[in-house]
Amino acid sequence: MTDTLTDRREIAESGQDRPRRLDRRTRWESTARRIGHGWQLYLMLLLPVAYVIIFQYWPMYGVQIAFRNYNVVQGITGSPWVGFDNFTRFIESYQFWPVIRNTIVLQAYELVATFPLPIVLALALNYVRVRWFQRTVQMVTYAPHFISTVVIVGMLFVLLDPRIGMVNNLLGLFGISSTDFMGDPGLFRHIYVWSGVWQSLGFSAIIYLAALAGIDPELHEAAIVDGATKLKRIWHIDLPGIAPIAVILLILNIGSILSIGFEKVLLMQNNLNLSSSEVIDTYVYKVGLASDVPLFSYAAAIGLFRSVVGLVLLIAANQLARRFAKSSLW
Amino acid sequence: MAVTAMKETRSDRIFDVCNIAVLGLFLLAVLYPLVYILSASFSSAQAISSGQVWLWPVDFNLEGYKAIFEYKSIVAGFLNSVFYAVVGTLINVTMTLLAAYPLSRRDLYGRNGFMFLFVFTMLFSGGMIPTYLVVHQLGLLNTRWALILPTAMAVWNMIITRTYYQVTIPHELLEAARIDGCDDFKFFTRIVLPLSKPIIAVNALLYAVGHWNQFFNALIYLTDESLFPLQLVLREILVKNSIDPSQIQDAAELMRVQELRDLLKYSLIVIASVPPLLAYPFVQRHFVKGVMIGSLKG
């Protein structure tokens, strides 16, 4: 549909006096000519397209093992179909509710903590007029973003160590006996979320700072003349100004609600905190790849379940945003 | 500026004071753990065990760093990571530019179709197991390629780069070049690439940090320890708390390193974080510009 439209537009633009309706053959020829004309561009696209087909679409084709009883000898297409058996097995397993609950609670907690804070930080930075202070805060708070997840978790382990950790030493000064923070399932979520805030807050604020910089300064000048305080300017000018970006980031976050920063959970996990740290992805990893008897089909089914729920949530969030916030991803 | 010259109201002054105070506290909260770990890494093992380190190094020494350089798998992992970061980033940046430039061209027939092909992979993926099976079928398990090819391009970076081209390379430039007899390849290599420095810097930084910090693919695709990147070695020591005695040359060394176990961790955290942090200031100038143009006008 769009192809014929652009066809016509091009013909109209080129000023040639051709009939608007092309018969099938000439249309095909003109398409072929246009592709031939840009052959170098298609050649450039060849490698990237090959990459997505091999490493993104081929796995999507392989997703069918979720509906089969995969075994290595028969391969993907040779293994017998089992319908939704792998899915029902997951839903009926005793692991289902704990894993789902942990995933949702952890992600929802993270969303609530990490969505508004970068906006607050960006607004705060935006109203600092001491340049060197503003720059210092920005430089320092970006830095942890570049530290790897393994190192961040390693830092948590050394700082929270019950024997020599800095936090326990500090609590010791106030006479509080030392705690095994990493082994406490009740603390797992708080440590996970707030260390994430520590690491990413400064960096996440960048995009909002850019959006704030794009707001017309005349709006602020007019507001000042009208006697608006800074708080009022934030409320009536800055927040509406960055709302579209905020909505888009929120939609993306909701879409990934079941796929939390899995590497970090896996690294922070230990046998003591497992009751609150086992999430869908760590569970898939364990039954599918880390166990002695890997259950490929079962794990693939759980992974597919997560992907589909994520996609549905993303679409739903996008529809809601389009309807109520007049801003959306597509 | 007229805005700042205006007389401030009382509530605005209160706002400023609170604002600076809150930001100052946040600054300290981010900075203190970093300073603490840096100081601890330069202190003596006894000072750490007895909790004497608070802000500055106690009994300044470099024992922890010495231990790192005597620990064979750390050095090997460091070198492997350098390899993955350099080769991987080179491939990433090339692939990203190759995809982003044609897709930025308004006159590319079927552009929307190609865009959808790429963007759809951001919304839905086959998942861990089917991807693993593909890597297995391609015979990449336990090869260096397993850490490079499956992540050869990030669609998000490609979109940022494409937007950058749409904003900075006007169509008129292409038309002018065409009149001078330039074909698409020549236009790309002679005109587009020289104008791409900021966006190449941004991509290189993002990809290189990604490669340097990646550990999960190495965990599932590699079993051969000689290929392990630094992050996997770090996981053993920092997270799983296991230090392999066979990595240390003789018994006296072993005793010493066991004493230094805690100290080693602090030094290791510092060493592992230095390369990405060093890269950052060099490209910061380009970074803000590149990311802003790429992300906001999209």
XYZ file of C-alpha atoms in Angstrom:
628
model
C 0.000 0.000 0.000
C 2.604 2.511 1.095
C 4.870 1.370 -1.700
C 2.398 2.368 -4.382
C 1.896 5.659 -2.624
C 5.588 6.494 -2.660
C 5.746 5.279 -6.219
C 3.118 7.756 -7.234
C 4.653 10.505 -5.215
C 7.983 9.975 -6.868
C 6.455 10.021 -10.268
C 4.580 13.167 -9.359
C 7.765 14.734 -8.002
C 9.851 13.766 -10.986
C 7.384 15.719 -13.084
C 7.074 13.060 -15.704
C 3.828 13.026 -17.538
C 2.886 9.427 -16.863
C -0.564 8.046 -16.148
C -1.269 7.892 -12.392
C -2.372 4.296 -12.507
C 0.411 2.041 -13.531
C -0.371 -1.415 -14.733
C 1.161 -4.223 -12.769
C 4.100 -4.777 -15.063
C 5.428 -1.255 -15.230
C 4.984 -0.879 -11.500
C 7.097 -3.962 -10.950
C 9.693 -2.652 -13.339
C 9.858 0.686 -11.630
C 10.260 -1.011 -8.241
C 13.034 -3.162 -9.622
C 14.710 -0.111 -11.101
C 14.570 1.741 -7.804
C 16.047 -1.210 -5.928
C 18.720 -1.534 -8.611
C 19.461 2.142 -8.278
C 20.164 1.881 -4.556
C 21.930 -1.500 -4.701
C 24.886 -0.166 -2.748
C 22.621 0.708 0.163
C 21.155 -2.807 0.165
C 24.656 -4.236 0.093
C 25.463 -2.195 3.196
C 22.362 -3.549 4.918
C 23.305 -7.121 4.115
C 25.427 -7.867 7.202
C 23.138 -6.219 9.781
C 20.102 -7.973 8.288
C 21.960 -11.280 8.312
C 22.787 -10.627 11.967
C 19.165 -10.077 13.071
C 17.959 -13.027 11.016
C 20.536 -15.407 12.477
C 20.665 -14.239 16.081
C 17.165 -12.802 16.571
C 14.751 -14.464 14.159
C 16.277 -17.917 14.098
C 15.791 -18.172 17.893
C 12.186 -17.050 17.374
C 11.759 -19.961 14.980
C 13.372 -22.167 17.612
C 10.765 -21.057 20.146
C 8.619 -23.936 18.855
C 10.572 -26.255 21.142
C 8.368 -24.814 23.893
C 5.536 -26.821 22.293
C 7.657 -29.891 21.685
C 9.520 -32.391 23.776
C 12.943 -31.384 22.554
C 15.781 -33.822 22.495
C 19.178 -33.301 20.975
C 19.120 -36.391 18.763
C 15.905 -35.566 16.913
C 16.632 -31.839 16.716
C 14.110 -29.009 16.770
C 11.814 -30.103 13.965
C 12.132 -33.825 14.671
C 11.073 -33.736 18.328
C 7.440 -34.672 19.025
C 4.756 -32.031 19.549
C 3.298 -31.882 23.054
C 1.017 -28.840 22.766
C 0.813 -26.733 25.890
C 2.112 -29.447 28.241
C 5.256 -27.503 29.125
C 3.206 -24.422 29.993
C 0.683 -26.257 32.150
C 3.552 -28.018 33.867
C 5.039 -24.639 34.804
C 1.723 -23.154 35.918
C 0.944 -26.187 38.053
C 4.411 -26.445 39.566
C 4.914 -25.406 43.186
C 7.512 -22.918 41.936
C 5.033 -20.982 39.805
C 3.505 -18.568 42.315
C 6.667 -17.781 44.288
C 8.603 -17.090 41.085
C 5.861 -14.943 39.551
C 5.324 -13.057 42.806
C 9.047 -12.389 43.280
C 9.374 -11.172 39.695
C 6.414 -8.806 39.874
C 7.128 -7.469 43.356
C 10.790 -6.843 42.578
C 10.071 -5.125 39.280
C 7.168 -3.070 40.616
C 9.301 -1.940 43.565
C 12.116 -1.038 41.203
C 9.738 0.863 38.928
C 8.264 2.878 41.779
C 11.724 3.762 43.079
C 13.598 4.355 39.835
C 11.007 6.073 37.679
C 10.338 9.338 39.590
C 13.791 9.862 41.130
C 15.674 10.761 37.927
C 13.001 13.387 37.233
C 13.493 14.854 40.709
C 17.269 14.848 40.281
C 17.079 16.490 36.872
C 14.776 19.221 38.210
C 17.037 19.798 41.203
C 20.147 20.032 39.022
C 18.340 22.331 36.649
C 17.782 24.922 39.391
C 21.363 24.970 40.691
C 23.069 28.120 39.526
C 26.505 27.340 40.916
C 28.018 25.812 37.787
C 30.897 23.924 39.357
C 28.602 22.305 41.890
C 26.154 21.262 39.193
C 28.938 19.775 37.086
C 30.498 17.958 40.031
C 27.199 16.353 41.039
C 26.634 15.262 37.456
C 30.134 13.889 36.885
C 30.216 11.952 40.138
C 26.733 10.518 39.867
C 27.260 9.303 36.280
C 30.327 7.308 37.280
C 28.673 4.240 38.889
C 26.756 3.628 35.669
C 30.005 2.484 34.086
C 30.822 -0.043 36.798
C 29.927 -3.606 35.863
C 27.140 -5.546 37.511
C 29.618 -8.113 38.796
C 31.666 -5.401 40.451
C 28.580 -3.683 41.899
C 27.470 -6.945 43.460
C 31.053 -7.549 44.586
C 30.977 -4.137 46.271
C 27.722 -5.035 47.997
C 29.349 -8.197 49.291
C 32.449 -6.461 50.664
C 30.592 -3.452 52.095
C 27.849 -5.563 53.681
C 30.152 -8.333 54.860
C 29.126 -9.393 58.389
C 32.752 -9.673 59.559
C 34.705 -6.789 58.047
C 32.110 -4.857 56.017
C 32.026 -1.087 56.308
C 28.282 -0.978 56.963
C 28.465 -3.396 59.853
C 31.475 -1.541 61.263
C 29.450 1.642 61.114
C 26.434 0.042 62.789
C 28.833 -1.381 65.366
C 29.708 2.161 66.439
C 26.085 2.565 67.495
C 26.113 -0.755 69.292
C 24.102 -2.607 66.680
C 25.268 -6.171 66.272
C 26.356 -7.206 62.794
C 23.851 -8.564 60.297
C 24.245 -10.884 57.325
C 22.515 -8.542 54.903
C 23.004 -10.641 51.780
C 21.617 -13.760 53.423
C 18.363 -12.187 54.573
C 15.464 -12.800 52.173
C 13.557 -9.896 53.730
C 16.324 -7.458 52.791
C 17.060 -8.783 49.315
C 14.593 -6.500 47.526
C 15.700 -3.358 49.321
C 19.367 -4.035 48.634
C 18.641 -4.844 44.997
C 16.529 -1.758 44.333
C 18.503 0.838 46.272
C 21.878 -0.286 45.003
C 20.306 0.048 41.545
C 19.235 3.590 42.387
C 22.752 4.347 43.609
C 24.192 3.052 40.352
C 21.867 4.468 37.729
C 20.142 7.550 39.101
C 22.645 10.098 37.824
C 22.776 8.567 34.391
C 19.006 8.196 34.043
C 18.631 11.907 34.740
C 20.539 12.802 31.540
C 17.556 12.393 29.271
C 15.359 14.572 31.484
C 18.068 17.223 31.696
C 18.130 17.297 27.915
C 14.350 17.641 27.825
C 14.479 20.462 30.389
C 17.099 22.246 28.310
C 14.659 22.137 25.422
C 11.968 24.086 27.261
C 11.488 27.613 25.953
C 13.131 30.031 28.462
C 10.491 32.635 27.643
C 7.941 30.528 29.491
C 10.060 30.840 32.632
C 10.639 34.557 32.151
C 6.933 35.166 31.740
C 6.196 33.098 34.846
C 8.763 35.052 36.885
C 7.234 38.329 35.798
C 3.879 36.985 36.960
C 5.443 36.260 40.340
C 5.620 32.461 40.153
C 7.880 30.753 42.695
C 10.354 28.097 41.621
C 8.071 25.354 42.861
C 5.223 26.753 40.808
C 7.440 26.971 37.740
C 8.444 23.329 38.205
C 4.818 22.302 38.508
C 3.372 24.350 35.666
C 6.247 24.582 33.180
C 8.931 21.950 33.719
C 6.789 18.926 34.490
C 4.423 19.391 31.534
C 7.510 19.996 29.386
C 9.132 16.669 30.184
C 5.909 14.654 30.407
C 6.094 13.162 26.871
C 9.562 11.725 27.472
C 8.526 10.476 30.895
C 5.514 8.667 29.453
C 7.631 6.936 26.815
C 10.170 5.782 29.381
C 7.350 4.589 31.627
C 5.837 2.523 28.806
C 9.197 0.912 28.120
C 9.613 0.130 31.821
C 6.187 -1.450 32.071
C 6.913 -3.552 28.990
C 9.972 -4.995 30.678
C 8.203 -5.688 33.956
C 8.886 -9.404 33.800
C 12.444 -9.111 32.554
C 14.243 -7.424 35.383
C 17.994 -6.969 35.483
C 18.483 -10.652 35.573
C 22.290 -10.693 35.761
C 22.233 -8.769 38.997
C 19.600 -10.990 40.596
C 21.556 -14.080 39.625
C 24.733 -12.641 41.118
C 23.080 -11.517 44.344
C 21.331 -14.828 44.792
C 22.401 -17.337 47.397
C 20.716 -20.261 49.099
C 19.710 -18.118 52.057
C 17.823 -15.433 50.134
C 16.388 -17.705 47.444
C 12.824 -17.445 48.760
C 12.625 -13.833 47.626
C 15.282 -13.767 44.905
C 14.167 -16.519 42.525
C 12.645 -14.755 39.505
C 11.472 -16.071 36.117
C 14.777 -15.575 34.342
C 16.940 -17.121 37.035
C 14.518 -20.042 37.129
C 14.742 -20.484 33.343
C 18.526 -20.384 33.561
C 18.551 -23.002 36.285
C 16.195 -25.537 34.725
C 17.420 -24.909 31.187
C 21.149 -24.397 31.292
C 22.627 -24.766 34.742
C 21.128 -28.100 35.754
C 22.725 -31.495 35.165
C 19.682 -32.601 33.185
C 18.799 -29.495 31.141
C 15.079 -29.263 30.394
C 15.305 -27.201 27.203
C 11.636 -27.373 26.240
C 10.339 -26.631 29.718
C 12.709 -23.682 30.123
C 11.894 -22.360 26.657
C 8.182 -22.500 27.522
C 8.728 -20.423 30.664
C 10.858 -17.965 28.698
C 8.189 -17.688 26.008
C 5.549 -17.136 28.667
C 7.585 -14.211 29.970
C 8.188 -12.718 26.505
C 4.516 -12.887 25.577
C 3.328 -11.343 28.859
C 5.950 -8.609 28.398
C 4.785 -7.876 24.862
C 1.133 -7.762 25.941
C 1.947 -5.380 28.803
C 3.940 -3.156 26.463
C 1.099 -2.939 23.973
C -1.449 -2.311 26.743
C 0.682 0.415 28.309
C 1.160 2.010 24.930
C -2.591 2.035 24.239
C -3.321 3.543 27.644
C -0.678 6.204 27.158
C -1.952 7.036 23.720
C -5.455 7.424 25.087
C -4.799 9.315 28.316
C -1.430 11.009 27.930
C -1.512 11.633 24.185
C 2.022 10.364 23.890
C 3.082 6.900 22.827
C 5.844 4.740 21.441
C 4.054 4.130 18.147
C 20.796 36.861 32.483
C 17.635 38.729 33.245
C 16.185 35.740 35.050
C 18.867 35.610 37.712
C 19.042 39.360 38.164
C 15.489 39.460 39.459
C 15.050 39.806 43.176
C 14.317 36.497 44.800
C 11.410 35.781 47.044
C 11.761 34.130 50.420
C 10.300 30.836 49.249
C 12.758 30.728 46.357
C 15.681 31.185 48.731
C 14.384 28.372 50.928
C 14.012 26.254 47.813
C 17.621 26.922 46.793
C 19.011 26.051 50.202
C 17.033 22.799 50.399
C 17.968 21.966 46.838
C 21.699 22.374 47.402
C 21.481 20.453 50.670
C 19.658 17.491 49.113
C 22.003 17.367 46.128
C 24.989 17.596 48.456
C 23.730 14.642 50.481
C 23.151 12.639 47.322
C 26.640 13.513 46.103
C 28.126 12.222 49.360
C 26.004 9.068 49.226
C 27.351 8.215 45.778
C 30.896 9.317 46.481
C 31.519 7.799 49.913
C 31.391 4.085 48.955
C 33.689 4.795 46.004
C 36.217 6.671 48.121
C 36.001 4.040 50.835
C 36.766 1.192 48.429
C 39.630 3.128 46.857
C 41.127 3.868 50.270
C 40.649 0.311 51.479
C 42.458 -1.005 48.409
C 45.549 0.997 49.445
C 45.396 -0.013 53.106
C 46.918 -2.954 54.899
C 45.015 -6.214 55.300
C 45.030 -5.828 59.094
C 43.602 -2.311 58.953
C 40.657 -3.598 56.931
C 40.002 -6.632 59.106
C 40.023 -4.520 62.254
C 37.747 -1.900 60.708
C 40.152 1.039 60.969
C 39.563 2.372 57.467
C 36.970 5.145 57.318
C 37.993 7.703 54.768
C 41.716 7.673 53.966
C 44.051 4.676 53.526
C 45.475 3.280 56.774
C 49.056 1.885 56.600
C 49.362 2.831 52.939
C 50.636 -0.055 50.814
C 50.210 -1.767 47.464
C 49.983 -5.388 48.646
C 46.505 -5.855 47.188
C 47.602 -4.709 43.747
C 50.702 -6.893 43.877
C 48.518 -9.880 44.673
C 46.370 -9.144 41.636
C 49.300 -9.228 39.263
C 50.454 -12.523 40.731
C 47.032 -14.090 40.294
C 47.274 -15.718 36.887
C 43.612 -15.983 35.927
C 43.008 -12.311 36.696
C 45.749 -11.236 34.322
C 44.526 -13.686 31.668
C 40.940 -12.516 32.147
C 42.010 -8.902 31.853
C 43.751 -9.595 28.549
C 40.777 -11.598 27.266
C 38.446 -8.743 28.144
C 40.650 -6.297 26.279
C 40.432 -8.574 23.242
C 36.634 -8.917 23.465
C 36.184 -5.191 23.970
C 38.436 -4.163 21.067
C 37.343 -6.716 18.453
C 33.716 -6.696 19.576
C 33.466 -2.929 19.541
C 35.033 -2.728 16.100
C 32.428 -5.140 14.731
C 29.600 -3.437 16.648
C 30.402 0.021 15.370
C 30.833 -1.174 11.787
C 27.534 -3.063 11.830
C 25.705 -0.157 13.409
C 26.915 2.332 10.811
C 26.170 -0.098 7.976
C 22.579 -0.436 9.146
C 21.976 3.116 10.303
C 23.085 4.980 7.203
C 20.920 3.233 4.580
C 17.946 3.323 6.959
C 18.361 7.069 7.387
C 17.895 7.561 3.641
C 14.406 8.692 2.729
C 14.784 7.243 -0.743
C 15.545 3.687 0.387
C 12.830 1.509 -1.074
C 11.296 -0.731 1.607
C 12.741 1.300 4.450
C 9.768 0.800 6.750
C 9.921 -2.933 6.225
C 13.593 -3.044 7.198
C 12.974 -0.812 10.206
C 10.231 -3.123 11.395
C 12.554 -6.108 10.971
C 15.018 -4.485 13.367
C 12.636 -2.845 15.831
C 10.530 -5.955 16.318
C 13.537 -7.644 17.931
C 13.411 -5.006 20.661
C 9.832 -5.954 21.520
C 10.011 -9.707 21.313
C 12.794 -12.233 21.480
C 13.145 -15.970 21.260
C 14.578 -16.071 24.742
C 17.586 -17.556 26.448
C 17.165 -21.219 25.508
C 16.419 -20.927 21.750
C 19.272 -18.417 21.425
C 21.575 -20.798 23.221
C 20.561 -23.584 20.822
C 21.348 -21.381 17.815
C 24.784 -20.550 19.184
C 25.250 -24.259 19.809
C 24.143 -25.218 16.275
C 26.511 -22.689 14.750
C 29.346 -24.353 16.635
C 30.227 -21.187 18.505
C 30.141 -22.677 22.010
C 33.501 -22.340 23.683
C 34.949 -20.053 21.059
C 35.749 -16.356 21.327
C 33.104 -15.690 18.683
C 30.370 -16.671 21.149
C 30.969 -13.417 23.000
C 31.186 -11.310 19.856
C 28.736 -12.494 17.199
C 25.472 -12.905 19.175
C 25.766 -9.281 20.287
C 27.155 -7.933 17.013
C 24.712 -5.007 16.968
C 22.287 -3.314 19.354
C 19.137 -2.079 17.661
C 18.764 0.770 20.142
C 22.189 2.182 19.228
C 21.373 1.740 15.565
C 18.206 3.825 15.978
C 20.117 6.588 17.771
C 22.703 6.570 14.977
C 20.052 6.624 12.282
C 18.368 9.609 13.893
C 21.736 11.332 14.109
C 22.164 10.916 10.348
C 18.651 12.133 9.634
C 19.335 15.279 11.637
C 22.910 16.061 10.557
C 23.154 14.928 6.905
C 20.756 16.967 4.782
C 19.351 15.403 1.649
C 20.658 18.360 -0.365
C 24.214 17.294 0.467
C 23.584 13.935 -1.180
C 22.043 15.595 -4.217
C 24.985 17.937 -4.594
C 27.420 15.036 -4.284
C 25.466 13.056 -6.854
C 25.786 15.863 -9.352
C 29.532 15.690 -8.815
C 29.390 12.013 -9.683
C 29.367 10.446 -6.223
C 27.781 7.022 -5.784
C 26.369 5.782 -2.467
C 29.575 4.089 -1.305
C 31.690 7.127 -2.056
C 29.202 9.431 -0.394
C 29.224 7.219 2.690
C 33.005 6.910 2.984
C 33.999 10.442 1.905
C 31.229 12.559 3.374
C 29.122 10.653 5.909
C 31.944 8.963 7.835
C 33.983 12.155 8.397
C 30.811 13.767 9.768
C 30.145 10.790 12.050
C 32.910 11.277 14.626
C 30.630 12.188 17.553
C 28.220 9.346 16.952
C 31.048 6.865 16.406
C 32.550 7.965 19.716
C 29.225 7.466 21.490
C 28.704 4.050 19.954
C 32.253 2.942 20.657
C 31.936 3.971 24.303
C 28.581 2.287 24.845
C 29.614 -0.917 23.108
C 33.054 -1.074 24.693
C 31.650 -0.617 28.193
C 29.035 -3.243 27.361
C 31.686 -5.739 26.293
C 33.891 -4.965 29.241
C 31.047 -5.468 31.713
C 29.355 -8.432 30.084
C 29.401 -11.658 32.009
C 26.237 -13.635 31.346
C 27.013 -14.739 27.782
C 30.436 -15.844 28.933
C 28.790 -17.785 31.747
C 26.514 -19.768 29.440
C 28.641 -20.063 26.293
C 32.114 -20.697 27.691
C 33.520 -23.523 29.766
C 37.152 -23.203 28.695
C 38.799 -21.132 31.409
C 41.501 -19.803 29.109
C 38.785 -17.834 27.252
C 37.126 -16.364 30.347
C 36.705 -12.581 30.395
C 37.617 -10.661 33.523
C 34.020 -10.426 34.763
C 33.724 -14.184 35.049
C 36.963 -14.366 37.022
C 35.717 -11.522 39.217
C 32.522 -13.395 39.912
C 34.471 -16.331 41.281
C 36.474 -14.150 43.634
C 34.100 -11.337 44.575
C 30.741 -13.049 44.593
C 31.368 -16.748 45.056
C 34.260 -15.936 47.372
C 36.434 -18.694 46.022
C 40.118 -18.216 45.460
C 41.720 -21.055 43.581
C 45.001 -22.103 45.259
C 46.329 -23.642 42.046
C 46.454 -20.158 40.567
C 49.178 -19.158 42.993
C 52.757 -20.140 42.440
C 54.113 -21.503 45.728
C 53.018 -22.289 49.251
C 54.437 -19.141 50.814
C 52.549 -17.114 48.269
C 49.399 -19.059 49.098
C 49.657 -18.153 52.785
C 50.207 -14.558 51.966
C 47.329 -14.347 49.515
C 44.946 -15.991 51.944
C 45.818 -13.280 54.412
C 45.290 -10.763 51.694
C 42.027 -12.241 50.511
C 39.898 -9.357 51.723
C 42.339 -6.724 50.557
C 42.550 -8.364 47.143
C 38.825 -7.859 46.641
C 39.047 -4.116 47.160
C 41.959 -3.757 44.775
C 40.180 -5.952 42.279
C 37.079 -3.752 42.341
C 39.261 -0.738 41.620
C 41.222 -2.389 38.808
C 38.093 -3.752 37.110
C 36.353 -0.381 37.128
C 39.246 1.727 35.922
C 39.139 1.019 32.160
C 35.499 2.061 31.564
C 35.853 5.052 33.888
C 38.982 6.159 32.043
C 37.220 5.957 28.699
C 34.368 8.140 29.846
C 35.971 11.628 30.103
C 37.559 11.251 26.671
C 34.266 10.949 24.906
C 32.096 12.921 27.279
C 32.203 15.934 25.017
C 30.810 13.926 22.114
C 28.633 11.892 24.377
C 26.185 14.519 25.469
C 25.891 15.895 21.945
C 25.513 12.512 20.289
C 23.025 11.038 22.723
C 20.925 14.177 22.806
C 20.576 14.472 19.071
C 20.069 10.767 18.699
C 17.493 10.214 21.375
C 15.441 13.350 21.595
C 14.567 14.081 18.024
C 13.553 10.450 17.479
